[in-house]
Short mmCIF file of C-alpha atoms in Angstrom, two decimals:
data_model
loop_
_atom_site.label_atom_id
_atom_site.label_comp_id
_atom_site.label_asym_id
_atom_site.label_seq_id
_atom_site.Cartn_x
_atom_site.Cartn_y
_atom_site.Cartn_z
CA MET A 1 -0.30 0.03 -0.28
CA SER A 2 1.71 3.41 -1.16
CA THR A 3 0.70 6.45 0.66
CA LYS A 4 1.24 9.63 -1.21
CA PRO A 5 4.14 11.71 0.80
CA VAL A 6 2.63 14.71 2.80
CA ASP A 7 3.20 18.01 1.10
CA PRO A 8 5.05 20.35 4.05
CA MET A 9 3.80 24.00 2.10
CA ARG A 10 0.21 23.00 2.53
CA SER A 11 0.67 22.97 6.30
CA PHE A 12 2.45 26.86 6.05
CA VAL A 13 -0.99 27.65 4.15
CA GLY A 14 -2.94 26.85 7.79
CA VAL A 15 -0.98 28.45 9.92
CA MET A 16 -0.60 31.93 7.71
CA SER A 17 -4.68 31.39 7.84
CA ALA A 18 -4.72 31.19 11.45
CA THR A 19 -1.87 34.26 11.70
CA LEU A 20 -4.25 36.21 9.75
CA VAL A 21 -7.24 35.11 11.75
CA LEU A 22 -5.63 36.23 15.25
CA GLU A 23 -4.47 39.33 13.46
CA VAL A 24 -7.85 40.17 12.54
CA ILE A 25 -9.65 39.79 15.63
CA VAL A 26 -6.43 41.75 17.11
CA VAL A 27 -6.93 45.13 14.72
CA LEU A 28 -11.05 44.49 15.82
CA LEU A 29 -9.78 45.41 19.11
CA ALA A 30 -8.25 48.60 18.12
CA LEU A 31 -11.84 49.79 17.49
CA PRO A 32 -12.37 50.41 21.66
CA VAL A 33 -9.24 52.74 21.09
CA VAL A 34 -10.15 54.75 18.38
CA ALA A 35 -13.74 54.85 19.86
CA LYS A 36 -12.03 55.91 23.36
CA LEU A 37 -9.12 58.01 22.29
CA GLY A 38 -9.31 58.77 18.95
CA GLU A 39 -12.42 60.47 16.71
CA GLY A 40 -14.90 57.92 17.00
CA LEU A 41 -15.76 55.05 14.69
CA GLY A 42 -17.74 56.93 12.67
CA THR A 43 -14.90 58.54 11.81
CA TRP A 44 -11.69 57.61 8.80
CA GLN A 45 -9.91 56.36 12.02
CA GLY A 46 -12.60 53.70 12.90
CA VAL A 47 -13.22 52.85 8.87
CA LEU A 48 -9.39 52.26 8.80
CA VAL A 49 -9.36 49.50 11.06
CA GLY A 50 -12.71 48.05 9.79
CA ALA A 51 -10.89 48.20 6.30
CA LEU A 52 -7.84 46.57 7.36
CA ALA A 53 -9.70 44.39 9.37
CA LEU A 54 -11.64 43.13 6.34
CA ALA A 55 -8.73 43.36 3.98
CA LEU A 56 -6.60 40.84 6.33
CA LEU A 57 -9.44 38.50 6.84
CA VAL A 58 -10.17 38.45 2.63
CA THR A 59 -6.43 37.65 2.53
CA CYS A 60 -6.83 34.40 3.71
CA ALA A 61 -8.96 33.34 0.64
CA PHE A 62 -5.91 34.04 -1.73
CA LEU A 63 -2.75 32.31 0.41
CA ARG A 64 -2.67 29.48 -1.78
CA ARG A 65 -1.61 31.28 -4.28
CA PRO A 66 2.10 31.99 -4.52
CA TRP A 67 1.52 35.99 -4.75
CA GLY A 68 -0.91 35.22 -1.58
CA ARG A 69 1.68 35.15 1.12
CA TRP A 70 3.16 38.51 -0.17
CA VAL A 71 0.16 39.96 0.08
CA ALA A 72 -0.16 39.56 3.80
CA ALA A 73 3.40 40.40 4.80
CA GLY A 74 2.66 43.88 1.98
CA LEU A 75 -0.42 44.61 4.39
CA GLN A 76 2.01 44.59 7.67
CA VAL A 77 3.31 47.22 5.72
CA VAL A 78 0.17 48.67 5.00
CA MET A 79 0.05 48.69 9.00
CA ILE A 80 3.07 50.14 10.20
CA ALA A 81 2.42 53.14 7.31
CA CYS A 82 -0.93 53.75 9.20
CA TRP A 83 1.01 55.26 12.21
CA PHE A 84 -0.13 58.11 12.03
CA ALA A 85 -3.59 57.59 11.99
CA VAL A 86 -3.75 55.33 14.73
CA ASP A 87 -0.70 54.58 16.75
CA VAL A 88 -1.65 50.81 17.71
CA LEU A 89 -2.21 49.70 14.24
CA GLY A 90 1.64 50.76 13.96
CA VAL A 91 2.86 48.92 16.47
CA LEU A 92 0.71 45.88 15.58
CA GLY A 93 2.10 46.64 12.10
CA LEU A 94 5.31 46.10 13.95
CA VAL A 95 4.87 43.04 15.96
CA PHE A 96 3.06 41.33 13.06
CA GLY A 97 5.51 42.49 10.59
CA LEU A 98 7.98 40.21 12.48
CA VAL A 99 5.38 37.06 12.68
CA TRP A 100 5.34 37.25 8.74
CA ALA A 101 8.58 37.64 8.50
CA ALA A 102 9.60 34.70 10.96
CA LEU A 103 6.79 32.85 8.69
CA LEU A 104 8.23 33.52 5.49
CA TRP A 105 12.00 32.57 6.84
CA MET A 106 10.73 29.48 8.11
CA ARG A 107 8.89 28.87 4.67
CA HIS A 108 12.14 29.33 2.71
CA ASP A 109 14.51 27.07 5.16
CA VAL A 110 11.47 24.20 4.47
CA ALA A 111 11.85 24.68 1.13
CA ARG A 112 15.64 24.27 0.62
CA ARG A 113 15.39 21.53 2.93
CA MET A 114 12.71 19.78 0.41
CA ALA A 115 14.63 20.95 -2.57
CA GLU A 116 17.91 19.16 -1.62
CA GLY A 117 16.03 16.18 -0.03
CA ARG A 118 16.76 16.73 4.07
CA LEU A 119 13.47 16.32 5.53
CA PRO A 120 12.36 13.43 7.65
CA SER A 121 9.32 12.62 5.29
CA GLN A 122 11.63 12.34 2.43
CA GLN A 123 14.43 9.88 4.19
CA PRO A 124 13.77 5.80 2.70
CA THR A 125 12.26 4.17 5.35
CA GLN A 126 13.34 0.62 6.89
CA SER A 127 11.09 -2.18 5.81
CA GLU A 128 10.51 -4.45 8.97
#
């Protein structure tokens, strides 16, 4: 009985999607900050936070495509650029930017090891 080898790159899609969903939740938690310290939820600051959360959520659907992970990383740059509007978004952009840098580095490392044939799933198994 032959089993299909597991593709390690598929697991990164799940991890990246989970990271984006967590980021959506954290960004939406900035809404009370905008309501209290900003100009209010109905202003451009509140709309900015909502639009950014929506963009992060929609990006989850595109992570299977090669450019999807770069869109997610680009949204971190957008969040850092939003520092002028809502300070909290800039801080969150820095924190999640570091998380995405680590995820992209790990994915690159696994791809390199896979190309070299050094992954444990690529090693021959001993017959019993």
